Coordinates of C-alpha atoms in Angstrom, one line a residue:
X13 CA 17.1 34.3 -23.8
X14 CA 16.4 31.0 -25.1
X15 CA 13.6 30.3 -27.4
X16 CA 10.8 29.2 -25.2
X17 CA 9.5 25.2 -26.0
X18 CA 6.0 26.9 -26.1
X19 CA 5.8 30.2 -27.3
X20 CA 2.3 31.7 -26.2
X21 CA 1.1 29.6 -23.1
X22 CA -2.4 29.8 -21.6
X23 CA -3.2 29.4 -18.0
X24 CA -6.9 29.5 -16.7
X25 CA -7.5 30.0 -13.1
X26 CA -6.2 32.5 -10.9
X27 CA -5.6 31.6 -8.0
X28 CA -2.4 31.1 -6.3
X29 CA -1.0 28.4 -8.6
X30 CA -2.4 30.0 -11.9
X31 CA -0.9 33.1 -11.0
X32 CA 2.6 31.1 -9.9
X33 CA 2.3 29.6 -13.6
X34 CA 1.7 32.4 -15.3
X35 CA 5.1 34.3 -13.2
X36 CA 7.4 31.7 -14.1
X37 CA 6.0 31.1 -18.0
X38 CA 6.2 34.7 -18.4
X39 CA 9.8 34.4 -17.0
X40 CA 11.3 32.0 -19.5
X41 CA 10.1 33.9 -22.4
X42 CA 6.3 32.9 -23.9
X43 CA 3.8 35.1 -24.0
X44 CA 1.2 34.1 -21.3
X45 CA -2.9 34.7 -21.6
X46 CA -4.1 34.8 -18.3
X47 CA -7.7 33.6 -18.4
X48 CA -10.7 32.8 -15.3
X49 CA -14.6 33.2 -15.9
X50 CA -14.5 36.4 -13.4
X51 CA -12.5 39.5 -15.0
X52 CA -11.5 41.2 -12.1
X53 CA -9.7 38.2 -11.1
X54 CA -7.4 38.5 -14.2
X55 CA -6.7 42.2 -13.1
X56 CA -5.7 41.2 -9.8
X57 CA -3.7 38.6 -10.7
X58 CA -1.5 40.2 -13.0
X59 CA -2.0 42.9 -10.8
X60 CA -0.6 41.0 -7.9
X61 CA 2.8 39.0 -10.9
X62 CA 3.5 42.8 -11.3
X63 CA 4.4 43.8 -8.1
X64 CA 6.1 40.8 -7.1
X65 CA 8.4 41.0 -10.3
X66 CA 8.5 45.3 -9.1
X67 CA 9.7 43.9 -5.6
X68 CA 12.7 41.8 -7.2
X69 CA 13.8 45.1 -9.4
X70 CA 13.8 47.3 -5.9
X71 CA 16.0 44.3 -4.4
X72 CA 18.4 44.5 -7.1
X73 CA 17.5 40.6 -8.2
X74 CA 15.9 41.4 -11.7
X75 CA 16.8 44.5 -14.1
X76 CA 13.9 47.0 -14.7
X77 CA 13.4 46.4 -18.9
X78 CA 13.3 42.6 -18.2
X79 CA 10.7 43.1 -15.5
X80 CA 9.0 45.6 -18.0
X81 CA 9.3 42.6 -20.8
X82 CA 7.8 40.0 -18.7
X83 CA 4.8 42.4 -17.6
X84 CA 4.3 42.9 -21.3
X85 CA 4.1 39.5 -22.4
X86 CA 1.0 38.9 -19.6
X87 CA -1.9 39.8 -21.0
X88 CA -5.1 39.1 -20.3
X89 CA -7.7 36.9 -22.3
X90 CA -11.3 38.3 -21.9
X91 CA -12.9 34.4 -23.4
X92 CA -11.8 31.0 -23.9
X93 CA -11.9 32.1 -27.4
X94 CA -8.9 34.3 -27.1
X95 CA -6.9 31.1 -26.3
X96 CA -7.6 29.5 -29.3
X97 CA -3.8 29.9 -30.4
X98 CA -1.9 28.8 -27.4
X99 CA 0.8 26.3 -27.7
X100 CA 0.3 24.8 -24.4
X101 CA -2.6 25.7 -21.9
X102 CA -2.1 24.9 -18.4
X103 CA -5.0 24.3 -16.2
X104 CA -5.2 25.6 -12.3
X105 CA -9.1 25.3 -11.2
X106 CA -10.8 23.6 -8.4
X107 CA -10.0 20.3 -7.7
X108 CA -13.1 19.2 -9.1
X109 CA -13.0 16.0 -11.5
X110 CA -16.6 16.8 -13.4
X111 CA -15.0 20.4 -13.5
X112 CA -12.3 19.7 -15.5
X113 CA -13.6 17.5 -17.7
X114 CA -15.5 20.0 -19.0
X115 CA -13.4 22.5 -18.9
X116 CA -10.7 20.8 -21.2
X117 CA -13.5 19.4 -23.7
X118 CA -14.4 23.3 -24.2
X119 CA -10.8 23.7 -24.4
X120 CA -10.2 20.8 -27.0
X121 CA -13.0 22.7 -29.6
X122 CA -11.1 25.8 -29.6
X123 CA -7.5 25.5 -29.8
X124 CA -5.2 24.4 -32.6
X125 CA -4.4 20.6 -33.8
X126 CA -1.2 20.7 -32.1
X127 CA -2.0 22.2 -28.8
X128 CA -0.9 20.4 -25.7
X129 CA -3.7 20.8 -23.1
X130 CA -2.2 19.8 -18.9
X131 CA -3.8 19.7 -15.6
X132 CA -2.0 21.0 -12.2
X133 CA -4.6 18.2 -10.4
X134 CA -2.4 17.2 -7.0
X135 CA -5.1 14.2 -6.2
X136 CA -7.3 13.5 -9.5
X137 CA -6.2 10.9 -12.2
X138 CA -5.1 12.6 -15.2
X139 CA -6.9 9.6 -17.0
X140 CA -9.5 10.1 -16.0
X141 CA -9.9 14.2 -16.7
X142 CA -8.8 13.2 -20.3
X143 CA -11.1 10.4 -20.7
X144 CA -13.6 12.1 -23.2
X145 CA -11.4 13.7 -25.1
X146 CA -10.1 13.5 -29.0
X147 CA -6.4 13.9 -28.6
X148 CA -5.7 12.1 -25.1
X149 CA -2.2 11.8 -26.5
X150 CA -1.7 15.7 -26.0
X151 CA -2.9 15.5 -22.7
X152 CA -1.1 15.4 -19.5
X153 CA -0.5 16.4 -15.9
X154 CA 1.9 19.2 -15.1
X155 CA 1.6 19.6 -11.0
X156 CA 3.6 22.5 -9.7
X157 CA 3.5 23.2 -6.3
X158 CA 3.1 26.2 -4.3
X159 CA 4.4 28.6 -4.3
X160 CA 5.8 28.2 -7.6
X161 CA 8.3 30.5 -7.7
X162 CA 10.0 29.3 -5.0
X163 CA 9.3 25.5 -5.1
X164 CA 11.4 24.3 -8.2
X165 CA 9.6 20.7 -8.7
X166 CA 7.2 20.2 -11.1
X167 CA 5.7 16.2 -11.9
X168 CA 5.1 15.6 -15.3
X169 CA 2.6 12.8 -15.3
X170 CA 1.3 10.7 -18.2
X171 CA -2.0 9.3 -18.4
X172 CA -2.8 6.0 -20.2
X173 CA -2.9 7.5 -23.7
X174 CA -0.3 10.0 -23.4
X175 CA 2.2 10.3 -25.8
X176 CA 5.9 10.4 -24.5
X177 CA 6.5 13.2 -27.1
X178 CA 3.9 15.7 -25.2
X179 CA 5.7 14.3 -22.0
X180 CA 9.2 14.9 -23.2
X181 CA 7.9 18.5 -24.4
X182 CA 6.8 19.1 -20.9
X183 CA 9.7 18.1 -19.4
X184 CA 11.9 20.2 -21.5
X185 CA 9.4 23.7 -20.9
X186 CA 9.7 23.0 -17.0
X187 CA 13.6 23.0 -17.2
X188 CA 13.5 26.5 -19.3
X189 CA 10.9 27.6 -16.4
X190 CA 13.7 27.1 -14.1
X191 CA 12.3 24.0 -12.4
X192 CA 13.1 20.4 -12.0
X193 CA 10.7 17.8 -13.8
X194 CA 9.7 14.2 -12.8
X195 CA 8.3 11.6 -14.5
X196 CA 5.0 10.1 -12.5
X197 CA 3.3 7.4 -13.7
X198 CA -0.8 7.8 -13.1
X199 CA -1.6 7.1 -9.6
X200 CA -3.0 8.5 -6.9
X201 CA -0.7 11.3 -5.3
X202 CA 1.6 10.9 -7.9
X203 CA 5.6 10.9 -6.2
X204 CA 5.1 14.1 -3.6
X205 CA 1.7 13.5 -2.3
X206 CA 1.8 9.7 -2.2
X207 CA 5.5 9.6 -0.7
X208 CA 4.6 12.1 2.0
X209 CA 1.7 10.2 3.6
X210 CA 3.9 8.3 5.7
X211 CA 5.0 11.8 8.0
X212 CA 2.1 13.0 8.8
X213 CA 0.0 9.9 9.4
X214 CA 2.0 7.8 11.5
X215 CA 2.5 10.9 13.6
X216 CA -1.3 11.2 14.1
X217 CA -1.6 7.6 15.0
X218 CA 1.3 8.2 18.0
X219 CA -1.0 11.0 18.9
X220 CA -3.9 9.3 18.9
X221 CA -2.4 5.9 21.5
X222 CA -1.9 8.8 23.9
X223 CA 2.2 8.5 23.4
X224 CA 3.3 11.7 23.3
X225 CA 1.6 15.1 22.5
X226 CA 1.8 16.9 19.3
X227 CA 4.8 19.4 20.3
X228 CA 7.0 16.4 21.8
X229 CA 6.8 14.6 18.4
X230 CA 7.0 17.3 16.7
X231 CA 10.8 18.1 18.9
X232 CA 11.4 14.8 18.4
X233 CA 11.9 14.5 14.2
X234 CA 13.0 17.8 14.2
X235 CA 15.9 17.1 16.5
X236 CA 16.6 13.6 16.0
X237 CA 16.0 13.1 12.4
X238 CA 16.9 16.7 11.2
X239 CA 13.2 17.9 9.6
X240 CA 12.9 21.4 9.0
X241 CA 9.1 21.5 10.4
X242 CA 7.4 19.1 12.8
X243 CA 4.3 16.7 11.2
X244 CA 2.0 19.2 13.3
X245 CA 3.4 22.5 12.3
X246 CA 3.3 21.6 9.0
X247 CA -0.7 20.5 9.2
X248 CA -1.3 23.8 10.8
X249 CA 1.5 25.9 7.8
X250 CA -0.9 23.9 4.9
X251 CA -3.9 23.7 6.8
X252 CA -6.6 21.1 7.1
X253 CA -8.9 21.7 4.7
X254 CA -6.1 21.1 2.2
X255 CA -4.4 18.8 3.6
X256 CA -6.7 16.5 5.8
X257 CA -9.2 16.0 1.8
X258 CA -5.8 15.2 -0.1
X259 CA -4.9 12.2 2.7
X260 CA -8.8 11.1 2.6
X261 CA -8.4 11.2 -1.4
X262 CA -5.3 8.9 -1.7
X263 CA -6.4 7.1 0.6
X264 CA -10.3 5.9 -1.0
X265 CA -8.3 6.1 -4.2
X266 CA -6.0 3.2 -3.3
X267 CA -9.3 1.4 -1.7
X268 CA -8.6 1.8 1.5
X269 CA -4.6 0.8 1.3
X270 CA -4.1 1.0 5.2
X271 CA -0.4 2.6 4.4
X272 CA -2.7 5.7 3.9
X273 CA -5.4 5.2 6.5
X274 CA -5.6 9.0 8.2
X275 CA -6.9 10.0 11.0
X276 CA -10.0 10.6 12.7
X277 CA -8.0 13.3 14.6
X278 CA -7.7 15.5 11.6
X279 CA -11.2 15.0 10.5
X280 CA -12.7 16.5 14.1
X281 CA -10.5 19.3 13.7
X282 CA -11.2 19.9 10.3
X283 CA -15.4 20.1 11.4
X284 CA -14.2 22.4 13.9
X285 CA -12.8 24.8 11.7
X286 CA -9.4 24.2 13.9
X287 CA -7.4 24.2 10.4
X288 CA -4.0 25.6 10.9
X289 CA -2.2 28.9 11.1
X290 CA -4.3 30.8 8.6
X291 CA -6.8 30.9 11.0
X292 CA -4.8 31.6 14.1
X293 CA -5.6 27.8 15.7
X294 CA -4.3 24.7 14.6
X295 CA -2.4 22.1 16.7
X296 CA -1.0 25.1 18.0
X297 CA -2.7 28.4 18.8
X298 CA -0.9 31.6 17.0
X299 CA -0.3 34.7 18.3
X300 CA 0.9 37.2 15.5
X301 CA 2.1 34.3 13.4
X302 CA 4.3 32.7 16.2
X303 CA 3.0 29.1 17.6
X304 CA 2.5 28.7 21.0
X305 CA 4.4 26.0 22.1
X306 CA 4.3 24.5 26.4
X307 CA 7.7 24.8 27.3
X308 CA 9.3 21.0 28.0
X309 CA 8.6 20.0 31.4
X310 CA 12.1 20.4 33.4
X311 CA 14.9 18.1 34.3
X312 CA 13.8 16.0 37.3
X313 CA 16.4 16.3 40.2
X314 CA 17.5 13.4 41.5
X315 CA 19.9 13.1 44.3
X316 CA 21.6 9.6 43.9
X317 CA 20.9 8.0 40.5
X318 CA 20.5 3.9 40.4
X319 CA 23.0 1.5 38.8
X320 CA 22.1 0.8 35.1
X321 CA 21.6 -2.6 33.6
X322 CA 21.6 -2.7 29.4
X323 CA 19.3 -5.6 27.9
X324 CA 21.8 -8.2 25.8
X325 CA 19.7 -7.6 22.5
X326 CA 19.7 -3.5 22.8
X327 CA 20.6 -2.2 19.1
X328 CA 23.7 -0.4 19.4
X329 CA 24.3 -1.9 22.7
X330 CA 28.0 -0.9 23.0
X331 CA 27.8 2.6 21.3
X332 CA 24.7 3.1 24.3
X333 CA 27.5 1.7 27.2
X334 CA 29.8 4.0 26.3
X335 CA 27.4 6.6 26.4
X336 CA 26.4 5.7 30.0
X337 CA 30.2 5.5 30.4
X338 CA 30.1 9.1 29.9
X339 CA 27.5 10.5 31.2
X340 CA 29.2 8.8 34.3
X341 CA 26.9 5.5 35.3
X342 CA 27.3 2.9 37.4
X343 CA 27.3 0.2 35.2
X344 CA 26.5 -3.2 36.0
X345 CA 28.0 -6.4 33.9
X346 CA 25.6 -9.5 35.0
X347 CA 23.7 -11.5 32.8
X348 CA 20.3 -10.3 34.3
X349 CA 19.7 -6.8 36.5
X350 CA 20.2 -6.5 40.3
X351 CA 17.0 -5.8 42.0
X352 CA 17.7 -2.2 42.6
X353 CA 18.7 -1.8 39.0
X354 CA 17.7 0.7 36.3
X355 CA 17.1 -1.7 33.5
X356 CA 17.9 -0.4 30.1
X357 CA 16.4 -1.9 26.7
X358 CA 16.8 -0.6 23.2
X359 CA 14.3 -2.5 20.9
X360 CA 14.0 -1.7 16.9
X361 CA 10.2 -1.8 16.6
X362 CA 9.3 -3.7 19.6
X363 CA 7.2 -1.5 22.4
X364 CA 9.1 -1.7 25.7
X365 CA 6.3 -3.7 27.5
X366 CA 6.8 -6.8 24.6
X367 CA 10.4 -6.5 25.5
X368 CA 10.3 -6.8 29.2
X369 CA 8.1 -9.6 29.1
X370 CA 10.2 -11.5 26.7
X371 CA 13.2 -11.2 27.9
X372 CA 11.8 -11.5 31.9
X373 CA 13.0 -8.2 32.9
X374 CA 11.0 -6.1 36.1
X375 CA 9.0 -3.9 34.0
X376 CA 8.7 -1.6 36.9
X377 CA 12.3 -0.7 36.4
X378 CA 12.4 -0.9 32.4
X379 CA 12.7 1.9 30.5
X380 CA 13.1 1.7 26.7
X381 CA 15.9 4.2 25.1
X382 CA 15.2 5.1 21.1
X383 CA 18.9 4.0 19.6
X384 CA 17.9 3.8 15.7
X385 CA 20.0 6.8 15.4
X386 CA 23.3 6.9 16.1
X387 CA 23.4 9.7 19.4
X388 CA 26.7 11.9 18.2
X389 CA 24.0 12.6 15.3
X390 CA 21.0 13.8 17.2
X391 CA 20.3 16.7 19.2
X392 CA 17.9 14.7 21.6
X393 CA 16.9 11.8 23.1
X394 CA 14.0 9.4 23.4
X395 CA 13.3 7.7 26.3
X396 CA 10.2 5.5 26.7
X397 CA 8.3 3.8 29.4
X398 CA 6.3 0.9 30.4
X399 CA 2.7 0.9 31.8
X400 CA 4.6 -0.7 34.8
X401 CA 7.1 1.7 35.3
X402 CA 8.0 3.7 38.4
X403 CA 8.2 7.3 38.6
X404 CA 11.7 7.0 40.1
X405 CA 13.4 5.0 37.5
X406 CA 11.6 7.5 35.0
X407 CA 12.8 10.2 36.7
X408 CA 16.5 8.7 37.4
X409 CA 16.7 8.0 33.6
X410 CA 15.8 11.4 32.4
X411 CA 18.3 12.6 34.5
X412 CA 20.8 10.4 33.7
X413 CA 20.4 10.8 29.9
X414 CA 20.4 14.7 30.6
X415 CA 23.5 15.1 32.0
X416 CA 25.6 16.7 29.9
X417 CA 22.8 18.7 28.7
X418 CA 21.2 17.5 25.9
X419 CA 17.4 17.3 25.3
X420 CA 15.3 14.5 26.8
X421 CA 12.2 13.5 26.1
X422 CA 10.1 10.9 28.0
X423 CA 7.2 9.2 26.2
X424 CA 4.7 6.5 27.1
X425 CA 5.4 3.0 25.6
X426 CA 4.8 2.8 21.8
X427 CA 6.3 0.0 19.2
X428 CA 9.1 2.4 17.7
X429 CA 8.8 4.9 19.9
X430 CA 8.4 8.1 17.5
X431 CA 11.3 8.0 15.4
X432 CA 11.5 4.5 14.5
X433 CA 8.1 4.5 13.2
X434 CA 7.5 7.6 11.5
X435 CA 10.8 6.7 9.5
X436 CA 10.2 3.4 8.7
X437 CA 7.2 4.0 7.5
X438 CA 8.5 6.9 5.0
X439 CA 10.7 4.5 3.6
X440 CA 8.3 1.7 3.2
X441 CA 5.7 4.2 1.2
X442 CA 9.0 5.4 -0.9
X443 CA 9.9 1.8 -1.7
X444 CA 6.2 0.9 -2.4
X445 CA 6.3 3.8 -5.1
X446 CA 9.6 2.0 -6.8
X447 CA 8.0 -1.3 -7.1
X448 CA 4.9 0.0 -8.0
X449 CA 6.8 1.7 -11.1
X450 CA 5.1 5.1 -10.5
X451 CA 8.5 6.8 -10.8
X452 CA 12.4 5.8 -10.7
X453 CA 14.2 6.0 -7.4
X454 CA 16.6 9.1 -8.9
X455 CA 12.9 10.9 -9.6
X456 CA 12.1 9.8 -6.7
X457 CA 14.5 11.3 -4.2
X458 CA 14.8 14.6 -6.3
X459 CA 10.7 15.1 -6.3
X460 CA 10.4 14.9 -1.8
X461 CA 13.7 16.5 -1.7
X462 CA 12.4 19.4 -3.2
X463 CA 8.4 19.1 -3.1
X464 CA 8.3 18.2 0.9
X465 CA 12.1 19.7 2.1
X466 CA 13.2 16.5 4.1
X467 CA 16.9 16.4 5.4
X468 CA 17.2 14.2 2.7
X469 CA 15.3 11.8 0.0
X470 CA 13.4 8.6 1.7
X471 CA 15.7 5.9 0.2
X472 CA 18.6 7.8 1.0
X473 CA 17.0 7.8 5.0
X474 CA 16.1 4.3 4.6
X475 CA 20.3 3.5 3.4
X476 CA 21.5 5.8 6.0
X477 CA 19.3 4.1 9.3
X478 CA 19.9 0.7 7.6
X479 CA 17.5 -1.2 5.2
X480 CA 17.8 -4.3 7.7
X481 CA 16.9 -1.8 10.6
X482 CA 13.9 -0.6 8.9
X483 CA 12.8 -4.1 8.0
X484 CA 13.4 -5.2 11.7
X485 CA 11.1 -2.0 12.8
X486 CA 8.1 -3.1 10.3
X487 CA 8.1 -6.8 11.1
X488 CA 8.4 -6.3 14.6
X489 CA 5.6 -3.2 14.7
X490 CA 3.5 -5.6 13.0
X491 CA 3.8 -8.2 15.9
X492 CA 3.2 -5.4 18.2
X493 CA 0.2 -4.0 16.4
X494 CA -1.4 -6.7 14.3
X495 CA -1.4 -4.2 11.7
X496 CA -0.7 -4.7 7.9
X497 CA -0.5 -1.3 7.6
X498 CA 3.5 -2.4 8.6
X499 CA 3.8 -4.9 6.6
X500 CA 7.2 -4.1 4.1
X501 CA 7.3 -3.4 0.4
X502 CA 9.2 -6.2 -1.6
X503 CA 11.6 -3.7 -2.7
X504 CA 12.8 -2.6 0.8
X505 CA 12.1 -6.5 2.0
X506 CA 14.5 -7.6 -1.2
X507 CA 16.7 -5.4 -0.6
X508 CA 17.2 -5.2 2.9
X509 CA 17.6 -9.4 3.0
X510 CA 20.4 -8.8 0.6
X511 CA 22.3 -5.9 1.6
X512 CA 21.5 -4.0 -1.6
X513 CA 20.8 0.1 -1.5
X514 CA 17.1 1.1 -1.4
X515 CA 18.5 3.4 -4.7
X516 CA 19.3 0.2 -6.9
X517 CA 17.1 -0.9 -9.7
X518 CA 17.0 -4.4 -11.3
X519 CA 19.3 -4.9 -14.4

């Protein structure tokens, strides 16, 4: 085994992350002091290490003397005092900042010279926690995330007086760990937390214009966009009294930055204990761990479906006749509808009802189809409609669009429908992160790949739907919405006017 960067490592705090830590420092080879200010917690932790490192030996995944090694290098530390001689000590306490302060100026009295002192804080500026102490320069964050076994990302953050050689350290223990670091400059949320505002939030605010409901937009970015969990059933997997306080923190952190305005949604759930899965009733009741989901309302059947009319300006225009082609469509070639007309648009930001009135279309027979992705790539589609719209021509296009049997959904008019929106504004928070210098794109894509599990890293989304198509989707949500919360970051805006990736940095 190689020689651990720190050889005896203190963690204080038990909980879940402490005791995630304290596994995987154990794991690489230091001798770990397990310490908390109740005793019996330290029992049950290592209690608890033990018998998950017993449950790899009975499945064959870890030899019995190295599980027997790595219980014997956890020990417990009755006092602070006992930690006096740690190389590094890793803090894992409530979120607290007052806490911690005086936590790590206790901490600073006892140990050696050359001890490097971290916090695994996922909302508090390291700064700030560090602010009355002697050696700042040996101070930093180190913010795993849970559980740490399993979730191989750890940010390595620097606060304004920390030295790049306690940085570098860090970086170097967290690959011997097993995991992947990142550099994060100070700021609120860091890379994970700040870059995944965009999911959850913009999903809320769909909610909340009475859209769509929370399983349809949860279908929809699964199937469409490829995430492994909707924005709703991952509220209810982390719960709201985690996650609604971390989006209210970034949030009055950044003064009120309306990229990060959350939702009163969350907060009334959150007063109503409503949290999430843990207690059986989130955004989806739970019945032995297994959501309860409505089942999608069925296919309408309609007997003789209308001719179809596609709007000049629809994105993807001829991909979306051929697909009408297929699905077997009358389609009509005029400049403007026939009167008896379905009459198809396919804006990039725009709600259906701006588009209908611009381009002097019936908007009792305009329905708006979601074509930001190509459709050979999705495993349903979006179809949206109009105050204005009849229930036949709704009816006639879901049935149209499900004809060869893939999913439809039908929502109520929105300015980028659900997809458009929720991914746009993913990539506009990732680019605001690059500008802002908090980490480099590479770091970037690695940390939400790994930290958040999307189909892939937001700049990477934001090349693949096209940096010009997301910059059409902002500027024209903003019309829509009067909203600056749209309004693009100059690195997508640069970059997108150019034709540059969202990935490249300036020479």
């Amino acid at each position: 085994m190689t020689t651990p960067r720190f050889s005896t490592v203190g963690i204080v705090g038990t909980g879940a992350m402490g005791r995630g830590i304290a596994q995987i420092a154990a794991q690489s080879g230091s001798t770990v002091l397990l310490y908390d200010t109740q005793a019996q917690a330290v029992a049950k932790a290592r209690e608890a290490i033990s018998a998950q490192w017993d449950k790899l030996v009975d499945k064959g995944r870890l030899a019995p003397e190295a599980a027997a090694a790595q219980k014997d290098r956890l020990k417990p530390a009755a006092t602070q005092a006992e930690l006096a001689d740690c190389d590094l000590i890793v803090e894992a306490i409530v979120e607290r900042l007052d806490v911690k302060k005086a936590l790590f100026a206790e901490l600073e009295a006892i140990v050696k010279p050359s001890a490097v002192l971290a916090t695994n804080t996922s909302s508090l500026s390291v700064t700030a926690i560090a602010a009355n102490l002697k050696r700042p320069e040996q101070f930093a964050g180190y913010h795993f995330f849970n559980p740490v076994p399993l979730m191989k990302v750890v940010e390595v953050i620097a606060g304004l007086k920390t030295s790049a050689e306690t940085c570098a350290a860090l970086t170097e223990y967290a690959r011997q760990m097993g995991h992947t670091p990142v550099q994060a400059g100070d700021t609120p949320g860091f890379i994970v937390n700040h870059a995944g505002r965009g999911y959850g939030t913009e999903a809320l605010r769909i909610v909340s214009e009475g859209a769509a409901d929370f399983a349809t937009i949860d279908r929809i970015l699964k199937d469409q966009v490829g995430f492994k969990l909707g924005p709703f059933e991952l509220f209810d997997l982390t719960a709201l009294d985690v996650s609604h306080p971390v989006m209210e923190s970034i949030y009055r952190q950044y003064y009120n930055e309306p990229r990060y305005r959350l939702s009163v949604i969350t907060a009334q759930r959150l007063a109503g204990g409503v949290v999430g899965k843990k207690v059986g009733e989130g955004f989806y009741t739970y019945v032995d761990g297994v959501a309860q989901m409505a089942a999608e309302p069925p296919v309408p059947q309609v007997k003789d479906l209308p001719p179809v009319w596609v709007s000049t300006r629809a994105a993807r225009r001829s991909e979306l006749l051929q697909l009408l082609k297929d699905l077997g469509a009358k389609i009509e070639t005029g400049q403007s509808p026939s009167p008896e007309a379905l009459t198809l648009v396919a804006p990039l930001g725009f709600d259906v009802t701006t588009v209908a009135v611009v381009e002097r279309l019936d908007p009792a027979r305009t329905i708006g189809i979601d074509m930001l992705v190509d459709d050979k790539a999705t495993k349903r589609r979006v179809l949206a409609t109009n105050p204005a719209t009849r229930s036949d021509m709704r009816d006639a296009a879901h049935a149209l669009f499900a004809r060869d049997g893939k999913a439809v959904s039908v929502i109520r008019d929105s300015g980028g429908f659900v997809t458009q929106r929720v991914v746009a504004t993913i990539v506009n928070i990732a680019s605001d992160i690059c500008q802002q210098r908090v980490c480099s794109p590479k770091d970037l894509e690695t940390a939400v790949t790994l930290g958040l599990g999307y189909p892939m890293g937001p700049l990477a989304m934001g090349d693949q739907y096209g940096p010009a198509n997301v910059l059409e989707v902002l500027f024209n949500m903003q019309t829509v919405y009067g909203d600056t919360r749209y309004r693009p970051s100059p690195w997508l805006r640069r970059r997108g006017a150019i034709g540059l990736s969202l990935m490249h940095e300036e020479a």
